[in-house]
Structures are given as C-alpha cells and as structure tokens.
C-alpha cells in the first residue's frame, strides 16, 4: 500500500455517503496548495469546507457519481486559506463498492492564464493582420522555408509552407519576370545580414492567380551570435495604390484634352534624351501647327474645335513610329520627337505620312471640309542644335517657312 507521503502530487480522499460528501485525508502537498499548514493529527484542512469552491466541487462530484461515472474531472475556482484564488482541476476515481473517491488535484491557474494570453496574442495578431491588410510570413534562413500566415473566417489556420525559397517561388512563376532581380535581391540581403529591406514587386499568391503589386518588407531576426536566423516578411497588396499613383502621374504628364504629353513633360523627356544620347545618334524634332485652325474654331465653335484637335493628334500619332514622342505645346501646336532617326529620307517619309493623315481626316468626312491641314518644321539633333531650346526654336522657324509656302507641307531648318 502506498503511503500518502509517497504520492508526488496533491492528493485527497473523500467519503461519499447518502448524507453527503466528506473529506477523509489529504497529503502535505494538498495542504500546501491550499495555503495552510497541517496541525498535529489533522487529516484534512476543514476550513476549506466553508468555501464556495468546495460547494461547487462537491456538487459536481455528487452529480457525476449519481450518473454512474467512475472517472470524473472537475474544474472550479478554489479560495485558499492564504487569501488567493486558484483554478484547480481535480481528477477523481470513484470506487462504488467502498464509496470512496481518490482525487488528484492540479493547479491550472498559470496554464489557463498562459492559454488566455496566447489566445489574446493570436486574436491581436489576427486583428493586426486584418487591419493592416498585409500577409505576414517567416523565412527560415537555415531550412530555406517560408511560412505564410493564413487567416480564414477570422481565425489563424495552418500556415502555408514553401520550400527552397526564394528559387522555388521564381520557378513556379509567382514572381513577374521584371521583378525577379529585386525579389532575389531581398533574400540575398537577408543572407548577408542586412537588418531591413523593402521592394515593390509584381507577384501572385497562386500559380493560377492574377499578378498584383506587393510592397515586400522584411525585418531580420538574428541568433545569439548575431547571425541571420530568420526574417519576418510582410507582403502588402498596393495594386490600387499603384494604379492611383499611375493615374495621377498620367494626369500630371498628359494633356487633358488630347491625351498626349503636355509641354512640360515633353520638354523634360526631350532634354533627358538629348543629354543621354551617344555619339553618332541622331534625332529629329518636328513642330506641327494646324493650318487655318482659327477659322475652323470661329466658324464651327470651340466644341468642334476641341474635337478637331483630338482627331488631328490621333492622326499624327498614327503616322509616327512606336516609341516616338508626341506632345502638345499649346493651342494647335504640337511637337514630335523621332528617336534615333537614320536619315533625312526616313524623316521625310514620316513627315509625308503626318501631312497625309491630317488631310485624310477631313477628306474622309464631307462634314469636315472646313477642317485644317498641318504644316511641319523639322530640326535635327545634333545638326541643328545641341539643346532642346535650340531645336525647338529652329523647328518653329522651319514650320513658319512651311506655312508661308502654302501649308500642308514640311520644311527642314537646314
């Protein structure tokens, strides 16, 4: 027979009779848990019988016994004799022949508090993820694995695990081709021990999904020796923000009526092109001015005049090559930049198409018989100027020569 002193856990025995449940004996560990010191000859801390914890416990034990149970688990808040309140879980094994319940008692207060805090931490993390709109992942630098936190139905569920990261994500096509270098660069920085990093990359969450823009940020976690151990990575879907920024940039760079580059943007891009041009590279700048537009505007009205401008720009844009620039300088004046032009003959061929396109715009519609034609002035870089200002001035002078010759034609500055 095992002595009470040899039982390594809090233990007590209870007698269950028709009159009720009464304690028989408890070991020293039980006395200590309940905050009391065993007096000589004392078998059980009788003062506990006056607590609400005892009332709850004995009532549940009675109900279990009456239901025919022999193994009964009960959890109640129990006041101790030193004034504290514990959450105790008691496992009772009931012997119906002897009508004795042998009970092991476990203090689960700390465990429940830890579980509560973990649940609160999980809830706080889930709420933070939902509110931030970010996908959170942890990258293990040793195992080369990425654990992607998953939220479903408002709950954190099993993370998605990717192996052989970052190469596998690229191989599976989850990163857009133009973003591969930036994506791999982030992981290279993690391996080198760079504490933080960020990049905006076009990615998709699944192989079948659409590409979207993500801002990818990481924070490095190091081991005790300062070596990279893992990185917490956030993926923030910024597609709508990028589209809004692109729309705002387009509005800032484009002429609101015709949709081609506005004057400031055309000048800036042309100046940059000139500065960065290598030796032996030639460009042509063409000033285009509509012939008789004022008469069209006065006779048909400003609304029709605006349509004429739009149609004229569409005609000019279709006549030039892909990659050439078209800008509205003001009123009915437009500027065209032919990049990397090879010869005077090529320029003349494009100028011919430009004049024909605007003329055909009117010829194809009888209602447009009063619509204008176009005069072109051409200045070549570097032959006619080394700066945009010189080229603009010289193209403008050549354009007026074309007008004086009757319009609907072109003239070279030199």
JSON list of N, CA, C and O in Angstrom, two decimals, residues 76-115:
[
{"chain": "A", "resi": 76, "resn": "UNK", "atom": "N", "xyz": [-12.80, 24.00, -10.91]},
{"chain": "A", "resi": 76, "resn": "UNK", "atom": "CA", "xyz": [-13.51, 25.07, -10.20]},
{"chain": "A", "resi": 76, "resn": "UNK", "atom": "C", "xyz": [-12.51, 26.11, -9.70]},
{"chain": "A", "resi": 76, "resn": "UNK", "atom": "O", "xyz": [-11.32, 25.81, -9.52]},
{"chain": "A", "resi": 77, "resn": "UNK", "atom": "N", "xyz": [-12.97, 27.35, -9.46]},
{"chain": "A", "resi": 77, "resn": "UNK", "atom": "CA", "xyz": [-12.12, 28.32, -8.77]},
{"chain": "A", "resi": 77, "resn": "UNK", "atom": "C", "xyz": [-12.16, 28.00, -7.27]},
{"chain": "A", "resi": 77, "resn": "UNK", "atom": "O", "xyz": [-13.23, 27.84, -6.68]},
{"chain": "A", "resi": 78, "resn": "UNK", "atom": "N", "xyz": [-11.00, 27.90, -6.65]},
{"chain": "A", "resi": 78, "resn": "UNK", "atom": "CA", "xyz": [-10.92, 27.50, -5.25]},
{"chain": "A", "resi": 78, "resn": "UNK", "atom": "C", "xyz": [-10.19, 28.55, -4.42]},
{"chain": "A", "resi": 78, "resn": "UNK", "atom": "O", "xyz": [-9.04, 28.89, -4.70]},
{"chain": "A", "resi": 79, "resn": "UNK", "atom": "N", "xyz": [-10.90, 29.08, -3.41]},
{"chain": "A", "resi": 79, "resn": "UNK", "atom": "CA", "xyz": [-10.27, 30.01, -2.47]},
{"chain": "A", "resi": 79, "resn": "UNK", "atom": "C", "xyz": [-9.32, 29.23, -1.56]},
{"chain": "A", "resi": 79, "resn": "UNK", "atom": "O", "xyz": [-9.67, 28.16, -1.06]},
{"chain": "A", "resi": 80, "resn": "UNK", "atom": "N", "xyz": [-8.12, 29.76, -1.35]},
{"chain": "A", "resi": 80, "resn": "UNK", "atom": "CA", "xyz": [-7.17, 29.13, -0.44]},
{"chain": "A", "resi": 80, "resn": "UNK", "atom": "C", "xyz": [-7.20, 29.85, 0.89]},
{"chain": "A", "resi": 80, "resn": "UNK", "atom": "O", "xyz": [-7.74, 30.96, 1.01]},
{"chain": "A", "resi": 81, "resn": "UNK", "atom": "N", "xyz": [-6.61, 29.24, 1.89]},
{"chain": "A", "resi": 81, "resn": "UNK", "atom": "CA", "xyz": [-6.65, 29.82, 3.22]},
{"chain": "A", "resi": 81, "resn": "UNK", "atom": "C", "xyz": [-5.70, 31.00, 3.39]},
{"chain": "A", "resi": 81, "resn": "UNK", "atom": "O", "xyz": [-5.73, 31.69, 4.41]},
{"chain": "A", "resi": 82, "resn": "UNK", "atom": "N", "xyz": [-4.80, 31.24, 2.38]},
{"chain": "A", "resi": 82, "resn": "UNK", "atom": "CA", "xyz": [-3.94, 32.41, 2.46]},
{"chain": "A", "resi": 82, "resn": "UNK", "atom": "C", "xyz": [-4.51, 33.60, 1.66]},
{"chain": "A", "resi": 82, "resn": "UNK", "atom": "O", "xyz": [-3.84, 34.59, 1.42]},
{"chain": "A", "resi": 83, "resn": "UNK", "atom": "N", "xyz": [-5.78, 33.44, 1.19]},
{"chain": "A", "resi": 83, "resn": "UNK", "atom": "CA", "xyz": [-6.46, 34.57, 0.55]},
{"chain": "A", "resi": 83, "resn": "UNK", "atom": "C", "xyz": [-6.42, 34.61, -0.96]},
{"chain": "A", "resi": 83, "resn": "UNK", "atom": "O", "xyz": [-7.06, 35.46, -1.57]},
{"chain": "A", "resi": 84, "resn": "UNK", "atom": "N", "xyz": [-5.70, 33.71, -1.60]},
{"chain": "A", "resi": 84, "resn": "UNK", "atom": "CA", "xyz": [-5.65, 33.71, -3.06]},
{"chain": "A", "resi": 84, "resn": "UNK", "atom": "C", "xyz": [-6.75, 32.81, -3.63]},
{"chain": "A", "resi": 84, "resn": "UNK", "atom": "O", "xyz": [-7.38, 32.03, -2.91]},
{"chain": "A", "resi": 85, "resn": "UNK", "atom": "N", "xyz": [-6.95, 32.93, -4.94]},
{"chain": "A", "resi": 85, "resn": "UNK", "atom": "CA", "xyz": [-7.95, 32.10, -5.62]},
{"chain": "A", "resi": 85, "resn": "UNK", "atom": "C", "xyz": [-7.23, 31.34, -6.74]},
{"chain": "A", "resi": 85, "resn": "UNK", "atom": "O", "xyz": [-6.60, 31.95, -7.62]},
{"chain": "A", "resi": 86, "resn": "UNK", "atom": "N", "xyz": [-7.33, 30.03, -6.70]},
{"chain": "A", "resi": 86, "resn": "UNK", "atom": "CA", "xyz": [-6.70, 29.20, -7.72]},
{"chain": "A", "resi": 86, "resn": "UNK", "atom": "C", "xyz": [-7.75, 28.59, -8.62]},
{"chain": "A", "resi": 86, "resn": "UNK", "atom": "O", "xyz": [-8.91, 28.42, -8.24]},
{"chain": "A", "resi": 87, "resn": "UNK", "atom": "N", "xyz": [-7.32, 28.28, -9.82]},
{"chain": "A", "resi": 87, "resn": "UNK", "atom": "CA", "xyz": [-8.18, 27.48, -10.69]},
{"chain": "A", "resi": 87, "resn": "UNK", "atom": "C", "xyz": [-7.64, 26.07, -10.61]},
{"chain": "A", "resi": 87, "resn": "UNK", "atom": "O", "xyz": [-6.51, 25.80, -11.05]},
{"chain": "A", "resi": 88, "resn": "UNK", "atom": "N", "xyz": [-8.39, 25.16, -9.99]},
{"chain": "A", "resi": 88, "resn": "UNK", "atom": "CA", "xyz": [-7.90, 23.82, -9.76]},
{"chain": "A", "resi": 88, "resn": "UNK", "atom": "C", "xyz": [-8.71, 22.82, -10.59]},
{"chain": "A", "resi": 88, "resn": "UNK", "atom": "O", "xyz": [-9.93, 22.95, -10.76]},
{"chain": "A", "resi": 89, "resn": "UNK", "atom": "N", "xyz": [-7.98, 21.85, -11.13]},
{"chain": "A", "resi": 89, "resn": "UNK", "atom": "CA", "xyz": [-8.60, 20.77, -11.89]},
{"chain": "A", "resi": 89, "resn": "UNK", "atom": "C", "xyz": [-8.38, 19.48, -11.13]},
{"chain": "A", "resi": 89, "resn": "UNK", "atom": "O", "xyz": [-7.23, 19.10, -10.85]},
{"chain": "A", "resi": 90, "resn": "UNK", "atom": "N", "xyz": [-9.46, 18.80, -10.78]},
{"chain": "A", "resi": 90, "resn": "UNK", "atom": "CA", "xyz": [-9.40, 17.60, -9.95]},
{"chain": "A", "resi": 90, "resn": "UNK", "atom": "C", "xyz": [-9.87, 16.39, -10.75]},
{"chain": "A", "resi": 90, "resn": "UNK", "atom": "O", "xyz": [-10.94, 16.43, -11.38]},
{"chain": "A", "resi": 91, "resn": "UNK", "atom": "N", "xyz": [-9.06, 15.35, -10.73]},
{"chain": "A", "resi": 91, "resn": "UNK", "atom": "CA", "xyz": [-9.44, 14.09, -11.40]},
{"chain": "A", "resi": 91, "resn": "UNK", "atom": "C", "xyz": [-9.77, 13.08, -10.30]},
{"chain": "A", "resi": 91, "resn": "UNK", "atom": "O", "xyz": [-8.91, 12.73, -9.49]},
{"chain": "A", "resi": 92, "resn": "UNK", "atom": "N", "xyz": [-11.00, 12.64, -10.28]},
{"chain": "A", "resi": 92, "resn": "UNK", "atom": "CA", "xyz": [-11.49, 11.76, -9.22]},
{"chain": "A", "resi": 92, "resn": "UNK", "atom": "C", "xyz": [-11.75, 10.36, -9.76]},
{"chain": "A", "resi": 92, "resn": "UNK", "atom": "O", "xyz": [-12.42, 10.20, -10.80]},
{"chain": "A", "resi": 93, "resn": "UNK", "atom": "N", "xyz": [-11.23, 9.37, -9.06]},
{"chain": "A", "resi": 93, "resn": "UNK", "atom": "CA", "xyz": [-11.53, 7.97, -9.39]},
{"chain": "A", "resi": 93, "resn": "UNK", "atom": "C", "xyz": [-12.41, 7.42, -8.28]},
{"chain": "A", "resi": 93, "resn": "UNK", "atom": "O", "xyz": [-12.00, 7.30, -7.13]},
{"chain": "A", "resi": 94, "resn": "UNK", "atom": "N", "xyz": [-13.64, 7.11, -8.65]},
{"chain": "A", "resi": 94, "resn": "UNK", "atom": "CA", "xyz": [-14.63, 6.71, -7.64]},
{"chain": "A", "resi": 94, "resn": "UNK", "atom": "C", "xyz": [-14.75, 5.19, -7.56]},
{"chain": "A", "resi": 94, "resn": "UNK", "atom": "O", "xyz": [-14.90, 4.51, -8.59]},
{"chain": "A", "resi": 95, "resn": "UNK", "atom": "N", "xyz": [-14.66, 4.67, -6.31]},
{"chain": "A", "resi": 95, "resn": "UNK", "atom": "CA", "xyz": [-14.83, 3.23, -6.06]},
{"chain": "A", "resi": 95, "resn": "UNK", "atom": "C", "xyz": [-16.23, 3.04, -5.50]},
{"chain": "A", "resi": 95, "resn": "UNK", "atom": "O", "xyz": [-16.50, 3.36, -4.33]},
{"chain": "A", "resi": 96, "resn": "UNK", "atom": "N", "xyz": [-17.18, 2.55, -6.29]},
{"chain": "A", "resi": 96, "resn": "UNK", "atom": "CA", "xyz": [-18.56, 2.45, -5.81]},
{"chain": "A", "resi": 96, "resn": "UNK", "atom": "C", "xyz": [-18.74, 1.44, -4.68]},
{"chain": "A", "resi": 96, "resn": "UNK", "atom": "O", "xyz": [-19.68, 1.55, -3.89]},
{"chain": "A", "resi": 97, "resn": "UNK", "atom": "N", "xyz": [-17.86, 0.44, -4.62]},
{"chain": "A", "resi": 97, "resn": "UNK", "atom": "CA", "xyz": [-18.01, -0.54, -3.54]},
{"chain": "A", "resi": 97, "resn": "UNK", "atom": "C", "xyz": [-17.63, 0.07, -2.20]},
{"chain": "A", "resi": 97, "resn": "UNK", "atom": "O", "xyz": [-18.35, -0.10, -1.20]},
{"chain": "A", "resi": 98, "resn": "UNK", "atom": "N", "xyz": [-16.53, 0.80, -2.19]},
{"chain": "A", "resi": 98, "resn": "UNK", "atom": "CA", "xyz": [-16.09, 1.43, -0.94]},
{"chain": "A", "resi": 98, "resn": "UNK", "atom": "C", "xyz": [-16.69, 2.82, -0.76]},
{"chain": "A", "resi": 98, "resn": "UNK", "atom": "O", "xyz": [-16.61, 3.41, 0.30]},
{"chain": "A", "resi": 99, "resn": "UNK", "atom": "N", "xyz": [-17.28, 3.34, -1.86]},
{"chain": "A", "resi": 99, "resn": "UNK", "atom": "CA", "xyz": [-17.87, 4.68, -1.87]},
{"chain": "A", "resi": 99, "resn": "UNK", "atom": "C", "xyz": [-16.84, 5.73, -1.48]},
{"chain": "A", "resi": 99, "resn": "UNK", "atom": "O", "xyz": [-17.11, 6.67, -0.74]},
{"chain": "A", "resi": 100, "resn": "UNK", "atom": "N", "xyz": [-15.63, 5.54, -2.03]},
{"chain": "A", "resi": 100, "resn": "UNK", "atom": "CA", "xyz": [-14.52, 6.47, -1.77]},
{"chain": "A", "resi": 100, "resn": "UNK", "atom": "C", "xyz": [-14.03, 7.03, -3.11]},
{"chain": "A", "resi": 100, "resn": "UNK", "atom": "O", "xyz": [-13.85, 6.28, -4.08]},
{"chain": "A", "resi": 101, "resn": "UNK", "atom": "N", "xyz": [-13.82, 8.33, -3.14]},
{"chain": "A", "resi": 101, "resn": "UNK", "atom": "CA", "xyz": [-13.27, 9.00, -4.31]},
{"chain": "A", "resi": 101, "resn": "UNK", "atom": "C", "xyz": [-11.84, 9.40, -4.02]},
{"chain": "A", "resi": 101, "resn": "UNK", "atom": "O", "xyz": [-11.56, 10.12, -3.04]},
{"chain": "A", "resi": 102, "resn": "UNK", "atom": "N", "xyz": [-10.90, 8.89, -4.81]},
{"chain": "A", "resi": 102, "resn": "UNK", "atom": "CA", "xyz": [-9.49, 9.25, -4.69]},
{"chain": "A", "resi": 102, "resn": "UNK", "atom": "C", "xyz": [-9.22, 10.35, -5.72]},
{"chain": "A", "resi": 102, "resn": "UNK", "atom": "O", "xyz": [-9.46, 10.15, -6.92]},
{"chain": "A", "resi": 103, "resn": "UNK", "atom": "N", "xyz": [-8.70, 11.48, -5.25]},
{"chain": "A", "resi": 103, "resn": "UNK", "atom": "CA", "xyz": [-8.63, 12.67, -6.10]},
{"chain": "A", "resi": 103, "resn": "UNK", "atom": "C", "xyz": [-7.20, 13.20, -6.19]},
{"chain": "A", "resi": 103, "resn": "UNK", "atom": "O", "xyz": [-6.54, 13.42, -5.17]},
{"chain": "A", "resi": 104, "resn": "UNK", "atom": "N", "xyz": [-6.75, 13.41, -7.43]},
{"chain": "A", "resi": 104, "resn": "UNK", "atom": "CA", "xyz": [-5.50, 14.14, -7.65]},
{"chain": "A", "resi": 104, "resn": "UNK", "atom": "C", "xyz": [-5.88, 15.55, -8.08]},
{"chain": "A", "resi": 104, "resn": "UNK", "atom": "O", "xyz": [-6.77, 15.75, -8.92]},
{"chain": "A", "resi": 105, "resn": "UNK", "atom": "N", "xyz": [-5.17, 16.53, -7.51]},
{"chain": "A", "resi": 105, "resn": "UNK", "atom": "CA", "xyz": [-5.54, 17.93, -7.69]},
{"chain": "A", "resi": 105, "resn": "UNK", "atom": "C", "xyz": [-4.40, 18.67, -8.39]},
{"chain": "A", "resi": 105, "resn": "UNK", "atom": "O", "xyz": [-3.23, 18.53, -7.99]},
{"chain": "A", "resi": 106, "resn": "UNK", "atom": "N", "xyz": [-4.75, 19.45, -9.41]},
{"chain": "A", "resi": 106, "resn": "UNK", "atom": "CA", "xyz": [-3.73, 20.16, -10.19]},
{"chain": "A", "resi": 106, "resn": "UNK", "atom": "C", "xyz": [-4.10, 21.65, -10.25]},
{"chain": "A", "resi": 106, "resn": "UNK", "atom": "O", "xyz": [-5.24, 22.00, -10.58]},
{"chain": "A", "resi": 107, "resn": "UNK", "atom": "N", "xyz": [-3.13, 22.48, -9.92]},
{"chain": "A", "resi": 107, "resn": "UNK", "atom": "CA", "xyz": [-3.31, 23.93, -10.06]},
{"chain": "A", "resi": 107, "resn": "UNK", "atom": "C", "xyz": [-3.07, 24.31, -11.53]},
{"chain": "A", "resi": 107, "resn": "UNK", "atom": "O", "xyz": [-1.95, 24.22, -12.04]},
{"chain": "A", "resi": 108, "resn": "UNK", "atom": "N", "xyz": [-4.14, 24.72, -12.23]},
{"chain": "A", "resi": 108, "resn": "UNK", "atom": "CA", "xyz": [-4.01, 25.06, -13.65]},
{"chain": "A", "resi": 108, "resn": "UNK", "atom": "C", "xyz": [-4.14, 26.57, -13.87]},
{"chain": "A", "resi": 108, "resn": "UNK", "atom": "O", "xyz": [-4.36, 27.02, -14.99]},
{"chain": "A", "resi": 109, "resn": "UNK", "atom": "N", "xyz": [-3.98, 27.33, -12.80]},
{"chain": "A", "resi": 109, "resn": "UNK", "atom": "CA", "xyz": [-4.14, 28.78, -12.92]},
{"chain": "A", "resi": 109, "resn": "UNK", "atom": "C", "xyz": [-3.18, 29.37, -13.94]},
{"chain": "A", "resi": 109, "resn": "UNK", "atom": "O", "xyz": [-3.58, 30.11, -14.85]},
{"chain": "A", "resi": 110, "resn": "UNK", "atom": "N", "xyz": [-1.89, 29.06, -13.79]},
{"chain": "A", "resi": 110, "resn": "UNK", "atom": "CA", "xyz": [-0.88, 29.62, -14.70]},
{"chain": "A", "resi": 110, "resn": "UNK", "atom": "C", "xyz": [-1.08, 29.12, -16.12]},
{"chain": "A", "resi": 110, "resn": "UNK", "atom": "O", "xyz": [-0.93, 29.87, -17.09]},
{"chain": "A", "resi": 111, "resn": "UNK", "atom": "N", "xyz": [-1.43, 27.85, -16.25]},
{"chain": "A", "resi": 111, "resn": "UNK", "atom": "CA", "xyz": [-1.64, 27.29, -17.58]},
{"chain": "A", "resi": 111, "resn": "UNK", "atom": "C", "xyz": [-2.81, 27.96, -18.29]},
{"chain": "A", "resi": 111, "resn": "UNK", "atom": "O", "xyz": [-2.72, 28.31, -19.47]},
{"chain": "A", "resi": 112, "resn": "UNK", "atom": "N", "xyz": [-3.89, 28.19, -17.55]},
{"chain": "A", "resi": 112, "resn": "UNK", "atom": "CA", "xyz": [-5.05, 28.85, -18.15]},
{"chain": "A", "resi": 112, "resn": "UNK", "atom": "C", "xyz": [-4.73, 30.29, -18.51]},
{"chain": "A", "resi": 112, "resn": "UNK", "atom": "O", "xyz": [-5.18, 30.80, -19.55]},
{"chain": "A", "resi": 113, "resn": "UNK", "atom": "N", "xyz": [-3.94, 30.96, -17.65]},
{"chain": "A", "resi": 113, "resn": "UNK", "atom": "CA", "xyz": [-3.58, 32.34, -17.95]},
{"chain": "A", "resi": 113, "resn": "UNK", "atom": "C", "xyz": [-2.69, 32.40, -19.20]},
{"chain": "A", "resi": 113, "resn": "UNK", "atom": "O", "xyz": [-2.85, 33.28, -20.04]},
{"chain": "A", "resi": 114, "resn": "UNK", "atom": "N", "xyz": [-1.76, 31.42, -19.28]},
{"chain": "A", "resi": 114, "resn": "UNK", "atom": "CA", "xyz": [-0.91, 31.37, -20.47]},
{"chain": "A", "resi": 114, "resn": "UNK", "atom": "C", "xyz": [-1.74, 31.13, -21.72]},
{"chain": "A", "resi": 114, "resn": "UNK", "atom": "O", "xyz": [-1.54, 31.77, -22.76]},
{"chain": "A", "resi": 115, "resn": "UNK", "atom": "N", "xyz": [-2.70, 30.20, -21.62]},
{"chain": "A", "resi": 115, "resn": "UNK", "atom": "CA", "xyz": [-3.56, 29.92, -22.77]},
{"chain": "A", "resi": 115, "resn": "UNK", "atom": "C", "xyz": [-4.40, 31.15, -23.13]},
{"chain": "A", "resi": 115, "resn": "UNK", "atom": "O", "xyz": [-4.59, 31.44, -24.32]}
]
